[in-house]
Tab-separated table of C-alpha atoms in Angstrom:
chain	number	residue	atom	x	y	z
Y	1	UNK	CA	-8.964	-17.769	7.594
Y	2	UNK	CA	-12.036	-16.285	9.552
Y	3	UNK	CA	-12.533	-19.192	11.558
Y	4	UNK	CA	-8.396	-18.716	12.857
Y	5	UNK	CA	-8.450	-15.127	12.919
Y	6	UNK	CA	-11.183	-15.769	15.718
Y	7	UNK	CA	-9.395	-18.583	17.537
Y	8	UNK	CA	-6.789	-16.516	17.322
Y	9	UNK	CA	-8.497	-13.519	19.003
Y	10	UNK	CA	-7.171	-11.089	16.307
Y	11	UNK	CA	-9.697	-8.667	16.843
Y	12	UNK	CA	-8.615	-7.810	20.561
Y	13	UNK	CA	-5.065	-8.247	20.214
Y	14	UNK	CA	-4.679	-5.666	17.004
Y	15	UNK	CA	-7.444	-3.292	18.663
Y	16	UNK	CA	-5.470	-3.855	21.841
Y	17	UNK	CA	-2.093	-2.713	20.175
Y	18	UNK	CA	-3.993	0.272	18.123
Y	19	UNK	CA	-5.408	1.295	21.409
Y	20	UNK	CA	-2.440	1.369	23.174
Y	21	UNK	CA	-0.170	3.470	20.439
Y	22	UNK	CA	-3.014	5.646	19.638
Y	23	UNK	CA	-4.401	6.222	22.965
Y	24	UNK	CA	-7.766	5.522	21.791
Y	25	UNK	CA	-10.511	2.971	23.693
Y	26	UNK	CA	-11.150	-0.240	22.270
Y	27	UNK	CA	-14.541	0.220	22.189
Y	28	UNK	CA	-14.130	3.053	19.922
Y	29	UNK	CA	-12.545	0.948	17.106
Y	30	UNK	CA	-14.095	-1.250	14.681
Y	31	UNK	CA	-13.186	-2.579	11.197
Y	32	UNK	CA	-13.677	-0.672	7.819
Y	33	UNK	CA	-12.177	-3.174	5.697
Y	34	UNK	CA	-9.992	-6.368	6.337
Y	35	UNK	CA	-8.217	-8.289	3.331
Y	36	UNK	CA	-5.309	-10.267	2.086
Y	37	UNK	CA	-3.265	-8.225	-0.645
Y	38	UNK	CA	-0.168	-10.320	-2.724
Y	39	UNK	CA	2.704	-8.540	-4.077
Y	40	UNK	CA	5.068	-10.506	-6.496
Y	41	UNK	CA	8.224	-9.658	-8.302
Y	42	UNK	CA	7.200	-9.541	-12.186
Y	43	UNK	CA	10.001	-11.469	-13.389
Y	44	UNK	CA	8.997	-14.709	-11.095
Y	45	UNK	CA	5.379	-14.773	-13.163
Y	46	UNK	CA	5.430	-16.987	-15.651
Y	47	UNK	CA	1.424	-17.575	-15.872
Y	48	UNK	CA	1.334	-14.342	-17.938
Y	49	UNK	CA	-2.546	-14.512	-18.155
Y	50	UNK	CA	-3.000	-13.906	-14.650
Y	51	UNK	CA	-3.029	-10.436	-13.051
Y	52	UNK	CA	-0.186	-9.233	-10.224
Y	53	UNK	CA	1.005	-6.327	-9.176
Y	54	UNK	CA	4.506	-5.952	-7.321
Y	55	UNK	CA	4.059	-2.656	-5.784
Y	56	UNK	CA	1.343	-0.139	-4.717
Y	57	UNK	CA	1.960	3.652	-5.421
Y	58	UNK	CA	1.616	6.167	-2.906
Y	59	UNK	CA	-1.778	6.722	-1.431
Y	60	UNK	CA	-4.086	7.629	1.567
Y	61	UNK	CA	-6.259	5.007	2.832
Y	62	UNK	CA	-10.012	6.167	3.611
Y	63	UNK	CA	-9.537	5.220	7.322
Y	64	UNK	CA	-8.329	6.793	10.242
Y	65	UNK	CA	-6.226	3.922	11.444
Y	66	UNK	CA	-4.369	1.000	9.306
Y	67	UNK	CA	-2.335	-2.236	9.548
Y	68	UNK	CA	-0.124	-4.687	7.586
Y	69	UNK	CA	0.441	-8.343	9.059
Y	70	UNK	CA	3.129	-10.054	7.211
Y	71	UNK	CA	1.591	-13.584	6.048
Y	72	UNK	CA	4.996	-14.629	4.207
Y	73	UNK	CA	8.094	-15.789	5.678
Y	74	UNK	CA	10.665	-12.913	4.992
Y	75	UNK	CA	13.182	-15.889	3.213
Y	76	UNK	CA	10.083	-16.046	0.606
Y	77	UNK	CA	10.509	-12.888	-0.962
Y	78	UNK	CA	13.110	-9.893	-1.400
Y	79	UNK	CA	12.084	-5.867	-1.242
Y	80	UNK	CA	8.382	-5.414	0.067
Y	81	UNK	CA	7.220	-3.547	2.616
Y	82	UNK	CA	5.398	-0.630	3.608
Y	83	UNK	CA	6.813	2.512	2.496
Y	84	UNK	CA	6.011	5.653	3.534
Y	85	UNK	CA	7.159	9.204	2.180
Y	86	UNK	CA	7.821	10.988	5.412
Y	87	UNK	CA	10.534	8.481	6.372
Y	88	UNK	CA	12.246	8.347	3.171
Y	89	UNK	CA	15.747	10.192	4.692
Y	90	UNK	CA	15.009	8.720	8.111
Y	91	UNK	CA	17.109	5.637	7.033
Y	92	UNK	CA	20.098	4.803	9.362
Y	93	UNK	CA	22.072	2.792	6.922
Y	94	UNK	CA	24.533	1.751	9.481
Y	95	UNK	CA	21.937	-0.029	11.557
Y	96	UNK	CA	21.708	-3.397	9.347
Y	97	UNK	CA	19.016	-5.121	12.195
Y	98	UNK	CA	16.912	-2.132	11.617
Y	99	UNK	CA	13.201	-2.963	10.239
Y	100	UNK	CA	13.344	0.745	8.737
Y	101	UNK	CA	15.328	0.263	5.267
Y	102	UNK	CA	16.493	2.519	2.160
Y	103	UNK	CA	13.602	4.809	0.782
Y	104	UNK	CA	11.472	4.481	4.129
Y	105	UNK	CA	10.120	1.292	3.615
Y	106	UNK	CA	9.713	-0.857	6.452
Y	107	UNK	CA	10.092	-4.519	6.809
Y	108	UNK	CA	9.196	-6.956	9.244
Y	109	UNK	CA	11.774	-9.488	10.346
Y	110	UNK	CA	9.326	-12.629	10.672
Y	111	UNK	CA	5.309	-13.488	9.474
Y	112	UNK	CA	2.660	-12.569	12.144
Y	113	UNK	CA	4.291	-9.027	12.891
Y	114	UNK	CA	2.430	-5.824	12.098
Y	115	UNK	CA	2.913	-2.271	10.765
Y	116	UNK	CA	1.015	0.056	12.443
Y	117	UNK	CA	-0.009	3.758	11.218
Y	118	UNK	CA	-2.465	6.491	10.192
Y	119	UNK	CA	-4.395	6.113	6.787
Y	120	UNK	CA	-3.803	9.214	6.194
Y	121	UNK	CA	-0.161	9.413	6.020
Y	122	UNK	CA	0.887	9.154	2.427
Y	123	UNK	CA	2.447	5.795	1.820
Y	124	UNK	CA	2.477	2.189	-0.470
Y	125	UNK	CA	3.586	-0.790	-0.751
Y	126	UNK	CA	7.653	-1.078	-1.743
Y	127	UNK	CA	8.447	-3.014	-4.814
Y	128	UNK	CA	8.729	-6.734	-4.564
Y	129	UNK	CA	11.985	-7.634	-6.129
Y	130	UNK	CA	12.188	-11.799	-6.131
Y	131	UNK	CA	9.195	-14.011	-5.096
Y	132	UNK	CA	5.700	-13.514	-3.507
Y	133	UNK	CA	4.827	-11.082	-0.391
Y	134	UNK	CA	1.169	-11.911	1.066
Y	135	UNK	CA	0.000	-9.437	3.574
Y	136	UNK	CA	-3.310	-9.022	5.990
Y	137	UNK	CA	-4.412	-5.425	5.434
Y	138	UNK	CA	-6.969	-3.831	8.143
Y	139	UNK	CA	-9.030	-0.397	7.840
Y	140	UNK	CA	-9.746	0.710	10.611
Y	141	UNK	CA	-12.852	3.303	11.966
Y	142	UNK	CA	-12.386	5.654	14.938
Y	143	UNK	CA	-15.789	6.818	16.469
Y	144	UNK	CA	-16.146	10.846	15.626
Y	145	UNK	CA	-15.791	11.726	19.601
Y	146	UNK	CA	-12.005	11.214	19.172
Y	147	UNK	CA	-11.786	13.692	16.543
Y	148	UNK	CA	-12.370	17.039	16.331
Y	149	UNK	CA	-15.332	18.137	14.102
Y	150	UNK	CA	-14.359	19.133	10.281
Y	151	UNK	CA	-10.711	18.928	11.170
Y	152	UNK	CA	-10.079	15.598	9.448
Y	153	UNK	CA	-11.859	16.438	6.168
Y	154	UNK	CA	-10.340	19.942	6.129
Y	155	UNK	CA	-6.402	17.988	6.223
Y	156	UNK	CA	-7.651	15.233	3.927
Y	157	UNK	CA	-8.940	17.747	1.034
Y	158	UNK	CA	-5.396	19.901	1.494
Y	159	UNK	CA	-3.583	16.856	1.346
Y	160	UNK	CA	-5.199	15.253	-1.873
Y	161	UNK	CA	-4.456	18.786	-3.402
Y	162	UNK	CA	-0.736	18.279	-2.442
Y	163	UNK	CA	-0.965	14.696	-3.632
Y	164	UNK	CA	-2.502	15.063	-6.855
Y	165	UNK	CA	-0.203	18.424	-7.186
Y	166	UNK	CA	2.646	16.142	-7.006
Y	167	UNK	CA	1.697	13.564	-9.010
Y	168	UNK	CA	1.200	15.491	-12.085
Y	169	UNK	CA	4.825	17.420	-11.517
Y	170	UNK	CA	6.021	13.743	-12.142
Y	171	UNK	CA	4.598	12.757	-14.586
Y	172	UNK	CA	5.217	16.020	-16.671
Y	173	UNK	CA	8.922	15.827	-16.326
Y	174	UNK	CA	8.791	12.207	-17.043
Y	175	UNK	CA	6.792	12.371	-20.291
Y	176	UNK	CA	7.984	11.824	-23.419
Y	177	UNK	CA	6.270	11.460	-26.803
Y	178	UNK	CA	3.703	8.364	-26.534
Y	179	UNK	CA	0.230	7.643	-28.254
Y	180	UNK	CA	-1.924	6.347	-25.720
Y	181	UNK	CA	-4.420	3.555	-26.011
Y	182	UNK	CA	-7.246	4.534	-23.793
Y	183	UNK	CA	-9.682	1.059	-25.088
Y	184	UNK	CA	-7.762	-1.534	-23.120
Y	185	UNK	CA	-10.764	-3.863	-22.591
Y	186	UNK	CA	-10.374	-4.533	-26.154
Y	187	UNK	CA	-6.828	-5.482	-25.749
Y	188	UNK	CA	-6.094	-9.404	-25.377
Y	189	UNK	CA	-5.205	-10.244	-21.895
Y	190	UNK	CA	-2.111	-12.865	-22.699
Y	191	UNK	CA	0.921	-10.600	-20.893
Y	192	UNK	CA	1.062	-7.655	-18.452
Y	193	UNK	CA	-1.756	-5.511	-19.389
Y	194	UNK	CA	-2.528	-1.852	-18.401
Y	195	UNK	CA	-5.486	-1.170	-16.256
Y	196	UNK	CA	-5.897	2.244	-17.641
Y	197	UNK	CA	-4.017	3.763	-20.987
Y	198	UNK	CA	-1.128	1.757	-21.812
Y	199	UNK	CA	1.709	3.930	-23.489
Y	200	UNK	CA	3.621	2.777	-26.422
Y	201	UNK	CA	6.477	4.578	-28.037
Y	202	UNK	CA	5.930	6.527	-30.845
Y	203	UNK	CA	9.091	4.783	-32.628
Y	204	UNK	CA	7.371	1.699	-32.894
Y	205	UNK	CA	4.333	2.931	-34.875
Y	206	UNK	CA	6.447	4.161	-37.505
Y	207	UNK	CA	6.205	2.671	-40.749
């Protein structure tokens, strides 16, 4: 994939695109990070062994600037997308061509087109539904003369308060009465397991 990215020019095009919606120079962008990512709906897997995920939960990336290319035809797969909080009532459901859909996710109509945006706007990847979604993801660096000094890291440590604020209000009125396996390294891999404690109802424990 390197060797096409470059015969593609990829570097200059997205950079070119970034540049332009951000008002930023070209020469003050440069790559943090840049990797493929696969969503796939958990009823299509039938090699239980092997790890997937079908969504991402909300999150800020570490960079200034991101993308999402769309590697899979959109036939391939159903739900997907990037979803971002901010646009979750911005949905105009009577606009059916729209690439904005329900819950503020959006969704490219064809493979090769990118979502643009800030890391730091709070978003994730939408759950895939049927099939497999494959994705180019790129972090992206601004130089520190576009930005003023201490203002980013002042909003990002305000904003992980909010996050983390809101996380836990979820989970608390979601919880119910679990015992929680924290060892799941020792667990056997054959199915879905839990990176992190895996919950099982107390009902089936009882004797």
């Amino acid at each position: 994939m390197s060797q096409y990215l470059q015969d593609i020019s990829f570097q200059e095009r997205i950079f070119g695109l970034l540049s332009d919606e951000y008002d930023v120079d070209i020469e003050d962008l440069s790559f943090l990070d840049l990797f493929c990512a696969s969503y796939e709906a958990s009823g299509d897997d039938n090699q239980t062994d092997r790890e997937t995920m079908d969504r991402l939960d909300f999150h800020r990336d570490g960079s200034l600037l991101s993308f999402t290319v769309l590697l899979s035809k959109p036939e391939d797969f159903e739900g997907g997308g990037t979803i971002f909080d901010a646009l979750r009532d911005a949905v105009d459901e009577s606009d059916q061509q729209s690439i904005l859909k329900a819950s503020g996710s959006i969704q490219p109509i064809d493979a090769g087109y990118a979502t643009l945006h800030s890391g730091k706007l709070l978003h994730g990847g939408n759950v895939v539904t049927k099939g497999q979604r494959i994705v180019l993801v790129g972090f992206v660096d601004v130089d520190l003369r576009n930005t003023r000094e201490g203002a980013l890291g002042s909003a990002a440590k305000e904003w992980g308060r909010n996050d983390v604020r809101e996380f836990w209000n979820q989970r608390r009125l979601k919880q119910k009465a679990t015992w929680n396996i924290s060892n799941w390294r020792y667990l056997p891999k054959k199915g879905r397991s839990c990176l992190g404690k895996c919950a099982l109802p107390s009902s089936l424990l009882k004797s």
